[in-house]
Coordinates of C-alpha atoms in Angstrom, one line a residue:
Chain A
M238 CA -3.0 -41.1 14.5
S239 CA -0.9 -42.8 11.9
D240 CA -3.1 -41.6 9.0
T241 CA -2.5 -37.9 9.9
P242 CA -0.1 -36.5 7.4
E243 CA 3.0 -34.6 8.6
F244 CA 2.6 -30.8 8.4
T245 CA 4.5 -27.7 9.3
L246 CA 3.5 -25.0 11.8
A247 CA 3.0 -22.7 8.8
E248 CA 0.6 -25.2 7.2
L249 CA -1.3 -25.5 10.5
M250 CA -1.5 -21.7 10.6
I251 CA -2.8 -21.5 7.0
V252 CA -5.6 -23.9 7.7
A253 CA -6.5 -22.1 10.9
A254 CA -6.4 -18.7 9.1
A255 CA -8.6 -20.0 6.3
E256 CA -11.4 -20.4 9.0
A257 CA -11.3 -16.6 9.5
F258 CA -13.0 -16.3 6.1
R259 CA -15.8 -18.8 6.8
G260 CA -19.2 -17.2 6.1
D261 CA -17.8 -14.3 4.1
G262 CA -19.8 -15.2 1.0
E263 CA -18.9 -12.7 -1.7
L264 CA -16.6 -10.4 0.3
F265 CA -13.5 -9.0 -1.5
T266 CA -10.7 -10.8 0.3
T267 CA -7.2 -9.5 0.6
G268 CA -4.6 -11.7 2.3
I269 CA -1.5 -9.6 2.7
G270 CA 1.6 -11.7 3.0
T271 CA 2.4 -15.3 2.2
L272 CA 0.4 -17.1 4.9
P273 CA -2.7 -14.8 4.7
R274 CA -2.8 -15.1 0.9
L275 CA -2.6 -18.9 1.1
A276 CA -5.3 -19.0 3.7
A277 CA -7.6 -16.9 1.6
G278 CA -6.9 -19.1 -1.4
L279 CA -7.5 -22.3 0.6
A280 CA -10.8 -20.9 1.9
K281 CA -12.0 -20.0 -1.6
L282 CA -11.0 -23.5 -3.0
T283 CA -12.8 -25.3 -0.2
F284 CA -15.7 -23.8 1.7
E285 CA -16.1 -20.1 0.4
P286 CA -16.1 -20.3 -3.4
G287 CA -17.8 -16.9 -3.6
L288 CA -14.8 -14.9 -2.2
M289 CA -13.5 -12.3 -4.6
M290 CA -9.8 -11.9 -4.9
T291 CA -7.3 -10.4 -7.2
D292 CA -4.0 -11.2 -9.0
G293 CA -2.4 -8.7 -6.6
E294 CA -2.4 -6.0 -9.2
A295 CA -5.7 -5.0 -10.8
F296 CA -7.8 -7.9 -11.9
L297 CA -10.2 -10.3 -10.2
T298 CA -9.4 -14.0 -10.6
E299 CA -11.8 -16.9 -9.8
D300 CA -8.8 -19.3 -9.5
P301 CA -6.4 -18.0 -6.8
V302 CA -3.0 -17.1 -8.4
P303 CA -0.3 -19.5 -7.1
L304 CA 2.6 -17.7 -5.3
G305 CA 5.5 -17.0 -7.5
A306 CA 3.5 -17.8 -10.7
Q307 CA 5.0 -17.0 -14.1
A308 CA 3.1 -14.8 -16.4
E309 CA 1.8 -17.7 -18.5
D310 CA 0.5 -19.5 -15.3
V311 CA -1.7 -16.6 -14.2
P312 CA -5.4 -17.7 -14.4
G313 CA -7.9 -15.8 -16.5
F314 CA -9.3 -12.5 -15.3
A315 CA -12.9 -12.3 -14.3
G316 CA -13.2 -8.6 -13.5
W317 CA -11.4 -5.4 -13.0
M318 CA -10.4 -4.2 -9.5
P319 CA -8.1 -1.2 -9.9
F320 CA -7.2 0.7 -6.7
N321 CA -10.1 3.2 -7.2
R322 CA -12.5 0.3 -7.1
V323 CA -10.7 -1.2 -4.1
F324 CA -11.5 1.9 -2.1
A325 CA -15.1 2.0 -3.4
T326 CA -15.5 -1.6 -2.3
L327 CA -13.9 -1.2 1.1
W328 CA -15.9 1.9 1.9
R329 CA -19.0 -0.2 1.3
G330 CA -17.8 -2.6 4.0
Q331 CA -17.6 -5.4 1.4
R332 CA -14.1 -6.5 2.2
H333 CA -12.2 -8.7 4.6
A334 CA -8.4 -8.2 4.9
M335 CA -6.0 -10.4 6.8
V336 CA -3.0 -8.3 7.9
T337 CA 0.2 -8.6 9.9
P338 CA 0.6 -5.5 12.1
V339 CA 3.8 -4.8 14.0
Q340 CA 2.0 -4.1 17.3
I341 CA -1.5 -5.1 18.7
D342 CA -2.9 -3.9 22.1
Q343 CA -5.5 -5.1 24.5
W344 CA -8.1 -2.9 22.7
A345 CA -7.4 -4.6 19.3
Q346 CA -5.8 -1.5 18.0
S347 CA -2.8 -2.1 15.9
N348 CA 0.2 -0.3 14.5
I349 CA 2.2 -0.4 11.3
S350 CA 3.2 3.3 11.1
C351 CA 6.4 3.6 13.2
L352 CA 7.9 2.7 16.5
G353 CA 8.5 5.4 19.1
D354 CA 7.5 9.0 18.9
F355 CA 5.6 9.8 15.7
K356 CA 7.4 13.2 15.4
Q357 CA 10.8 11.5 15.2
P358 CA 10.4 7.8 15.0
K359 CA 12.9 5.4 16.4
V360 CA 12.0 3.1 13.5
Q361 CA 9.9 4.3 10.5
M362 CA 7.8 1.5 9.2
L363 CA 5.0 1.5 6.6
G364 CA 3.0 4.5 7.7
V365 CA -0.7 3.9 8.5
R366 CA -1.3 2.9 4.8
G367 CA -5.0 1.8 4.5
F368 CA -5.4 0.6 8.1
P369 CA -7.6 3.6 9.4
G370 CA -10.1 3.2 6.6
N371 CA -10.0 -0.6 6.4
S372 CA -10.6 -1.0 10.2
I373 CA -13.5 1.4 10.4
C374 CA -15.2 0.1 7.3
H375 CA -14.8 -3.6 7.2
R376 CA -13.7 -6.8 8.9
N377 CA -10.0 -7.4 9.5
S378 CA -8.2 -10.5 10.8
M379 CA -4.6 -10.8 11.7
L380 CA -1.8 -13.3 11.4
I381 CA 1.3 -13.0 13.6
P382 CA 4.2 -15.4 12.8
A383 CA 6.1 -14.7 16.0
H384 CA 3.9 -14.2 19.1
S385 CA 5.7 -12.1 21.6
K386 CA 5.3 -9.2 24.0
R387 CA 6.9 -7.0 21.4
V388 CA 3.9 -7.6 19.2
F389 CA 1.1 -8.0 21.8
V390 CA 2.2 -4.9 23.8
A391 CA 1.4 -3.8 27.3
G392 CA -0.5 -0.5 27.2
E393 CA -1.4 1.2 23.9
V394 CA 0.4 0.6 20.6
D395 CA 2.8 3.4 19.6
V396 CA 0.7 4.8 16.7
V397 CA -2.9 3.7 16.5
S398 CA -3.2 2.8 12.8
S399 CA -6.4 0.7 13.0
V400 CA -9.4 1.4 15.2
G401 CA -10.2 -0.9 18.1
Y402 CA -12.4 -1.0 21.2
S403 CA -10.6 1.8 23.1
D404 CA -12.9 4.6 24.3
K405 CA -10.3 7.4 24.2
R406 CA -9.9 8.3 20.5
W407 CA -13.4 8.9 19.4
P408 CA -14.9 12.4 19.2
E409 CA -17.3 13.1 22.0
G410 CA -20.9 12.4 21.1
M411 CA -20.1 10.3 18.1
R412 CA -22.2 7.2 17.4
R413 CA -19.6 4.4 17.3
P414 CA -19.2 2.5 14.1
D415 CA -19.6 -1.3 14.3
I416 CA -16.0 -2.5 14.4
Q417 CA -15.3 -6.0 13.1
V418 CA -12.1 -7.6 14.4
G419 CA -11.7 -11.2 13.2
P420 CA -9.5 -13.9 14.7
I421 CA -5.8 -13.5 15.2
I422 CA -3.7 -16.5 14.1
T423 CA -0.3 -16.7 15.7
D424 CA 2.5 -19.3 15.8
L425 CA 1.1 -20.3 19.3
C426 CA -2.6 -20.1 19.1
V427 CA -5.8 -18.7 17.6
M428 CA -7.2 -15.8 19.6
D429 CA -9.9 -13.1 19.2
F430 CA -11.4 -10.1 21.0
G431 CA -14.7 -11.9 21.7
G432 CA -14.6 -12.0 25.5
P433 CA -16.7 -9.8 27.8
D434 CA -16.3 -6.1 26.7
H435 CA -14.2 -7.3 23.8
A436 CA -11.5 -8.8 26.0
A437 CA -8.9 -10.9 24.3
R438 CA -9.3 -14.6 24.6
V439 CA -7.6 -17.7 23.3
V440 CA -9.8 -19.7 21.1
S441 CA -7.5 -22.7 20.4
L442 CA -4.0 -23.7 21.2
H443 CA -1.6 -25.1 18.7
P444 CA -0.4 -28.7 19.5
G445 CA 2.1 -28.7 22.3
V446 CA 1.3 -25.1 23.4
S447 CA -0.2 -24.4 26.8
F448 CA -2.3 -21.4 27.8
D449 CA 0.5 -20.2 30.1
M450 CA 3.0 -20.2 27.3
V451 CA 0.6 -17.9 25.3
Q452 CA 0.0 -15.6 28.3
E453 CA 3.7 -15.4 29.0
A454 CA 4.3 -14.2 25.4
T455 CA 1.5 -11.6 25.6
G456 CA 1.7 -8.1 27.2
F457 CA -1.9 -8.0 28.3
A458 CA -4.2 -10.4 30.1
L459 CA -5.9 -13.2 28.1
L460 CA -8.9 -15.2 28.8
A461 CA -9.3 -18.9 28.0
G462 CA -12.2 -19.1 25.6
D463 CA -15.1 -21.4 26.4
G464 CA -14.2 -24.8 24.8
M465 CA -10.7 -23.8 24.1
G466 CA -9.2 -26.8 22.5
E467 CA -6.4 -27.7 20.1
T468 CA -6.1 -26.1 16.7
P469 CA -7.2 -28.7 14.1
A470 CA -4.4 -30.4 12.1
P471 CA -4.5 -30.0 8.3
T472 CA -6.1 -32.7 6.3
A473 CA -4.3 -34.4 3.4
A474 CA -6.7 -32.6 1.0
Q475 CA -6.0 -29.2 2.5
L476 CA -2.2 -29.8 2.3
E477 CA -2.5 -30.8 -1.3
I478 CA -4.4 -27.5 -2.1
I479 CA -1.7 -25.5 -0.2
R480 CA 1.0 -27.2 -2.3
Q481 CA -0.8 -26.2 -5.4
L482 CA -1.1 -22.6 -4.3
D483 CA 2.5 -22.5 -3.2
P484 CA 4.5 -24.7 -5.5
H485 CA 7.9 -23.1 -4.5
D486 CA 7.3 -23.6 -0.8
M487 CA 7.4 -19.9 0.1
R488 CA 5.5 -20.8 3.2
A489 CA 8.6 -22.5 4.6
K490 CA 10.1 -19.0 5.1
A491 CA 7.1 -17.5 6.8
V492 CA 7.7 -18.9 10.3
K493 CA 11.2 -18.7 11.7
G494 CA 13.0 -22.1 11.3
N495 CA 9.9 -23.6 9.6
P496 CA 9.1 -25.8 12.7
P497 CA 6.8 -28.9 12.4
G498 CA 3.2 -28.5 13.3
L499 CA 3.5 -30.9 16.2
R500 CA 5.8 -29.3 18.7
Q501 CA 8.2 -31.5 20.5
A502 CA 7.8 -31.3 24.3
A503 CA 10.2 -28.6 25.6
Chain B
M192 CA -0.8 25.0 -28.8
D193 CA 2.4 23.0 -29.2
K194 CA 3.1 22.0 -25.6
R195 CA 6.2 20.0 -26.3
T196 CA 9.3 21.0 -24.3
D197 CA 12.3 19.2 -22.8
L198 CA 13.1 18.2 -19.2
T199 CA 15.0 21.4 -18.5
G200 CA 12.2 23.6 -19.9
A201 CA 9.5 21.8 -17.9
I202 CA 11.4 21.9 -14.6
A203 CA 12.4 25.5 -15.1
T204 CA 8.8 26.4 -14.6
L205 CA 8.8 25.1 -11.0
R206 CA 9.6 27.3 -8.0
D207 CA 11.0 26.7 -4.5
G208 CA 8.3 25.9 -2.0
M209 CA 5.8 24.5 -4.5
T210 CA 3.3 21.8 -3.7
I211 CA 4.0 19.1 -6.2
G212 CA 1.7 16.1 -6.8
I213 CA 3.3 13.0 -8.3
G214 CA 1.3 10.4 -10.2
G215 CA 1.8 6.6 -10.1
W216 CA 1.8 4.2 -7.2
G217 CA 4.9 3.1 -5.3
P218 CA 7.5 1.8 -7.8
R219 CA 4.9 2.0 -10.6
R220 CA 4.8 4.6 -13.4
K221 CA 6.6 7.4 -11.6
P222 CA 7.8 10.4 -13.7
M223 CA 11.4 9.6 -12.8
A224 CA 13.1 11.5 -15.7
L225 CA 11.3 14.7 -14.4
I226 CA 12.4 13.8 -10.8
R227 CA 16.0 13.4 -12.0
E228 CA 15.8 16.8 -13.6
I229 CA 14.7 18.2 -10.3
L230 CA 17.7 16.5 -8.7
R231 CA 19.9 18.3 -11.2
S232 CA 18.2 21.7 -10.5
D233 CA 18.5 24.2 -7.6
L234 CA 14.9 23.7 -6.5
K235 CA 14.4 23.3 -2.8
D236 CA 11.7 23.4 0.0
L237 CA 9.3 21.3 -2.0
H238 CA 6.1 19.8 -0.6
L239 CA 5.5 16.4 -2.2
V240 CA 2.0 14.8 -2.4
C241 CA 1.9 11.2 -3.6
Y242 CA 1.4 7.5 -3.2
G243 CA 5.2 7.5 -2.9
G244 CA 8.0 5.4 -4.4
P245 CA 11.7 6.1 -5.0
E246 CA 11.0 9.7 -6.1
V247 CA 10.3 10.6 -2.4
G248 CA 13.5 9.0 -1.1
M249 CA 15.7 10.5 -3.9
L250 CA 14.3 14.0 -3.4
C251 CA 14.8 13.7 0.4
A252 CA 18.3 12.4 -0.1
A253 CA 19.1 15.5 -2.2
G254 CA 17.7 17.8 0.5
K255 CA 15.0 19.2 -1.8
V256 CA 12.0 18.3 0.4
S257 CA 10.5 20.1 3.4
K258 CA 7.3 18.2 3.6
V259 CA 5.7 15.0 2.4
T260 CA 1.9 14.3 2.2
Y261 CA 1.5 10.6 1.5
G262 CA -0.7 7.6 1.5
F263 CA 2.5 5.5 1.8
V264 CA 6.1 5.6 0.7
S265 CA 7.2 2.1 -0.5
L266 CA 9.2 0.2 -3.1
D267 CA 6.8 -2.7 -2.8
R268 CA 9.3 -5.6 -2.8
I269 CA 11.4 -3.4 -0.6
P270 CA 8.5 -2.4 1.7
L271 CA 10.3 0.5 3.5
E272 CA 11.6 3.2 1.2
P273 CA 15.2 3.4 2.5
W274 CA 16.0 7.2 2.1
F275 CA 12.5 8.2 3.2
R276 CA 13.0 6.1 6.3
K277 CA 16.2 7.9 7.1
A278 CA 14.6 11.2 6.5
R279 CA 11.8 10.3 9.0
E280 CA 14.2 8.9 11.6
T281 CA 16.5 12.0 11.5
G282 CA 13.5 14.3 11.5
S283 CA 14.7 16.1 8.3
V284 CA 11.2 16.3 6.7
S285 CA 7.8 17.1 8.1
V286 CA 4.9 14.8 7.1
N287 CA 1.2 14.5 6.7
E288 CA 0.8 10.8 7.1
L289 CA -2.6 9.9 5.8
D290 CA -4.7 6.9 5.2
E291 CA -4.5 5.9 1.5
G292 CA -8.1 6.7 1.1
L293 CA -7.8 10.1 2.9
L294 CA -5.3 11.2 0.3
L295 CA -7.7 10.2 -2.4
L296 CA -10.5 12.2 -0.7
G297 CA -8.3 15.3 -0.2
L298 CA -7.3 15.3 -3.8
R299 CA -10.9 14.8 -4.9
A300 CA -12.1 17.7 -2.7
A301 CA -9.4 19.9 -4.4
A302 CA -10.5 18.6 -7.8
E303 CA -14.1 19.5 -7.0
G304 CA -13.4 22.9 -5.6
V305 CA -14.7 22.2 -2.1
S306 CA -12.6 22.7 1.0
F307 CA -13.1 19.3 2.6
A308 CA -14.5 15.9 2.2
P309 CA -16.5 14.3 5.0
T310 CA -15.5 10.8 6.0
Q311 CA -15.3 8.4 8.9
V312 CA -11.9 7.3 7.8
G313 CA -9.2 8.3 10.3
L314 CA -11.5 8.6 13.3
G315 CA -10.6 6.4 16.2
T316 CA -6.9 6.3 15.2
A317 CA -3.8 8.5 15.7
V318 CA -4.3 10.1 12.3
P319 CA -6.1 13.3 13.6
E320 CA -3.6 13.5 16.5
N321 CA -0.6 13.3 14.1
N322 CA -2.2 15.8 11.7
P323 CA -3.5 18.3 14.2
Y324 CA -4.9 20.6 11.5
M325 CA -7.7 18.1 10.9
K326 CA -11.1 19.0 12.3
T327 CA -14.4 17.2 12.6
V328 CA -17.9 18.2 11.3
V329 CA -21.3 17.2 12.6
S330 CA -23.8 16.1 10.0
P331 CA -26.6 18.6 9.6
Y332 CA -28.9 15.6 9.4
D333 CA -27.9 13.7 12.5
P334 CA -26.0 15.2 15.5
Q335 CA -24.5 11.8 16.4
D336 CA -23.0 11.5 13.0
I337 CA -19.6 13.1 13.5
L338 CA -17.2 12.9 10.6
L339 CA -13.6 13.8 9.9
A340 CA -13.4 16.8 7.5
M341 CA -10.5 15.8 5.3
P342 CA -9.1 19.1 3.9
A343 CA -8.7 19.6 0.2
I344 CA -5.1 19.1 -1.1
P345 CA -4.7 21.6 -3.9
L346 CA -1.6 21.2 -5.9
D347 CA 0.5 23.8 -7.7
V348 CA 1.6 21.3 -10.3
A349 CA 1.3 17.5 -11.0
L350 CA 4.0 15.5 -12.6
I351 CA 2.6 12.4 -14.4
H352 CA 4.2 9.8 -16.6
V353 CA 2.1 8.5 -19.5
S354 CA 2.6 6.0 -22.3
R355 CA 2.1 8.4 -25.1
A356 CA 1.1 12.0 -25.8
D357 CA 0.8 14.4 -28.6
H358 CA 1.8 18.0 -29.2
W359 CA -1.5 19.3 -27.9
G360 CA -1.2 17.5 -24.6
N361 CA -3.6 14.6 -25.3
T362 CA -2.4 11.5 -23.5
Q363 CA -2.9 7.8 -23.3
T364 CA -1.8 5.6 -20.4
D365 CA -1.4 1.9 -20.8
G366 CA -1.5 -0.5 -17.9
P367 CA -4.0 -2.3 -15.8
D368 CA -4.6 0.4 -13.2
P369 CA -5.0 4.1 -13.8
Y370 CA -4.1 4.7 -10.1
F371 CA -5.2 8.2 -9.1
D372 CA -3.4 10.2 -11.9
D373 CA -6.8 11.7 -12.9
L374 CA -7.2 13.1 -9.4
F375 CA -3.6 14.5 -9.2
A376 CA -4.3 16.2 -12.5
R377 CA -7.7 17.6 -11.5
A378 CA -6.4 18.8 -8.1
S379 CA -3.6 20.7 -9.8
E380 CA -3.2 24.1 -11.3
R381 CA -1.4 22.6 -14.2
V382 CA 0.1 19.2 -15.3
I383 CA 3.5 18.4 -16.7
V384 CA 3.5 15.0 -18.4
S385 CA 6.5 13.0 -19.4
A386 CA 5.7 10.4 -22.1
E387 CA 7.4 7.2 -23.4
E388 CA 6.5 8.4 -26.8
V389 CA 5.3 11.7 -28.2
V390 CA 3.5 11.8 -31.6
E391 CA 2.2 14.6 -33.6
R392 CA -1.5 13.8 -33.3
L393 CA -3.0 10.9 -31.3
D394 CA -6.2 11.2 -33.2
R395 CA -4.4 10.3 -36.4
T396 CA -2.3 7.4 -35.1
H397 CA -3.9 6.0 -31.9
S398 CA -7.6 6.8 -32.3
D399 CA -8.7 3.3 -31.2
Q400 CA -7.1 3.8 -27.8
A401 CA -8.7 7.1 -26.9
Y402 CA -10.3 5.5 -23.9
K403 CA -6.9 5.3 -22.3
S404 CA -6.9 9.0 -21.8
L405 CA -7.0 9.6 -18.0
F406 CA -7.5 13.4 -18.2
H407 CA -8.1 15.9 -20.9
R408 CA -5.5 18.1 -22.6
G409 CA -7.0 21.3 -21.2
M410 CA -5.2 20.5 -17.9
V411 CA -1.8 19.7 -19.5
K412 CA 0.7 22.5 -19.7
S413 CA 3.8 20.8 -20.8
V414 CA 4.6 17.6 -22.7
V415 CA 8.1 16.2 -22.3
P416 CA 9.4 13.3 -24.5
A417 CA 10.9 10.9 -22.0
P418 CA 11.5 7.4 -23.4
L419 CA 12.3 5.0 -20.5
G420 CA 11.4 8.0 -18.3
A421 CA 9.8 5.9 -15.6
H422 CA 12.9 3.7 -15.0
P423 CA 13.6 2.3 -12.4
T424 CA 9.8 2.1 -11.9
T425 CA 7.3 0.3 -14.1
S426 CA 6.1 1.7 -17.4
H427 CA 3.3 -0.7 -18.4
G428 CA 3.6 -2.1 -21.8
V429 CA 7.2 -1.2 -22.1
Y430 CA 9.2 -2.4 -19.1
G431 CA 8.8 -3.6 -15.5
W432 CA 10.4 -2.1 -12.4
D433 CA 14.2 -2.6 -12.0
M434 CA 14.5 -4.1 -8.5
D435 CA 18.3 -4.4 -8.8
H436 CA 18.7 -0.7 -9.6
L437 CA 16.3 0.2 -6.7
K438 CA 18.5 -1.9 -4.4
T439 CA 21.6 -0.1 -5.7
Y440 CA 19.9 3.2 -5.0
G441 CA 18.6 2.0 -1.6
A442 CA 22.0 0.9 -0.5
T443 CA 23.0 4.6 -0.4
A444 CA 20.5 5.5 2.3
G445 CA 21.8 7.5 5.1
D446 CA 25.3 7.9 3.5
A447 CA 25.9 11.3 2.0
E448 CA 29.0 10.1 0.2
A449 CA 27.3 7.1 -1.3
W450 CA 24.4 9.3 -2.4
A451 CA 26.9 11.8 -4.0
E452 CA 28.4 8.8 -5.9
Y453 CA 24.9 7.7 -7.1
M454 CA 24.2 11.3 -8.3
A455 CA 27.5 11.4 -10.1
E456 CA 27.1 8.0 -11.7
Y457 CA 23.4 8.0 -12.7
V458 CA 21.9 11.5 -12.5
A459 CA 24.4 14.3 -13.2
G460 CA 25.1 13.4 -16.8
G461 CA 21.6 13.6 -18.1
E462 CA 19.1 11.1 -19.4
E463 CA 21.2 9.7 -22.2
A464 CA 24.1 9.0 -19.8
Y465 CA 21.6 7.5 -17.3
Q466 CA 20.3 5.1 -19.8
A467 CA 23.8 4.0 -20.7
A468 CA 24.7 3.6 -17.0
V469 CA 21.7 1.4 -16.3
G470 CA 22.6 -1.0 -19.2
G471 CA 21.0 0.7 -22.2
A472 CA 17.5 0.9 -23.7
G473 CA 17.5 -2.8 -24.7
A474 CA 18.2 -3.9 -21.1
V475 CA 15.5 -1.7 -19.7
R476 CA 12.9 -2.8 -22.2
S477 CA 13.6 -6.4 -21.3
L478 CA 12.8 -5.9 -17.6
P479 CA 9.7 -8.1 -17.0
I480 CA 6.5 -6.7 -15.6
P481 CA 6.3 -8.4 -12.2
V482 CA 3.6 -11.1 -11.6
F483 CA 2.1 -11.7 -8.2

């Protein structure tokens, strides 16, 4: 495959994560963090031009803002999206966020609040922030740069910040909302909760990764998805767009050690 | 009708145990001069309600806080507010940790004079378990439609930093996002504003910007001139946040001696001394508004 350009694992993950937004049409898209933001920008500039996204502050931009842009490089504003309108939009369900929780469990519940006992945390983190409202109202995908049992935990996450498919937290007699959990892109694979009864399954493995390696790094049982193959390599055109969106190569710091996309055999 | 007063006069109207709403969002447009005046005061046992930034950590560091109701507490580029984190991990403050939207709904209910707001937000998560006062309601129209009843969050007072004000309490706020300052004002018994600039009459000098008023003067009790009064947070149109100073402050977290030094160097001497200690007005005004 001599015409395949070289690429990093971070770039492979960006291209895989962009696929999470396929079919979103005019959803308001929020990629939180370097790789999710680049993924959303790549999706908008290739196959989902209708995506709405902001400058990270209060305005909608039709051209994604490059990471680390100077004030004079910020594209023109197409609309106004102050936080009040963000809530109004997400409560309509008209949003898709890609987030990086600290813990995820077998029921797709996630945690960003704190580690340990909520009353006196071992480690205070972000608080639940917008996760409860986001997860019950709209689609959420996740990106995890270091796949491990500390993230994909055995048992339930310490503080359930986003809703999932567990039965135990809903009021009795309540009609369940339709919960939309998108794919999870990690440094090892792409997975989702699309198995029987929302079981976690591996959708594709990154080059050089085996299913057993993923299972070994996960605190709950995984299924191998039907047709589980290899995560597609970025094309030269995709890599060029990523470079334009990230001229200072901030993606190089997003995955520890910035490894190449094609893993060397261990 | 002249509502102008100074920092001391405004903060002297507060009492121990009050529930205080604070406008702004993270390290953006926080009424920091008013917060520093609270740090200089004997006030204690305060209940803060906010989308929190450095004001939460500083007031916790000074032992003035018994409870925090928050959508988050963050310095943005420093995602975890250092002193608030210490306060949580040592259990020195109690908290209502809310979804960002639940805080909005609680303030809106208080603003509208109703006791709760129905919502699905928070159900299916640990939020009701960690805030055990929360109850659910059943829709009168559909028994399977069970909702969280987010209780109103009435405030004794709201502290809000604005761009300019006049002696009657009219205000204008520059910047791309009003955040939820209008809800903090409406949920509150009374509002104290600090302002980058105070003029005699906005209708005479800034009539063309009247649409920048986030709430009407009938809610405003006190107007405090506070140029650079949001530093080290952003005051749109005048200066951006001061991440270096926020790091200096954050480095004191968990260390009583270091905090005492911070208080002595930056807070104890008053606002003029503060401005000199952070490099002078020119340096503050040249802090760029961050771009994302």
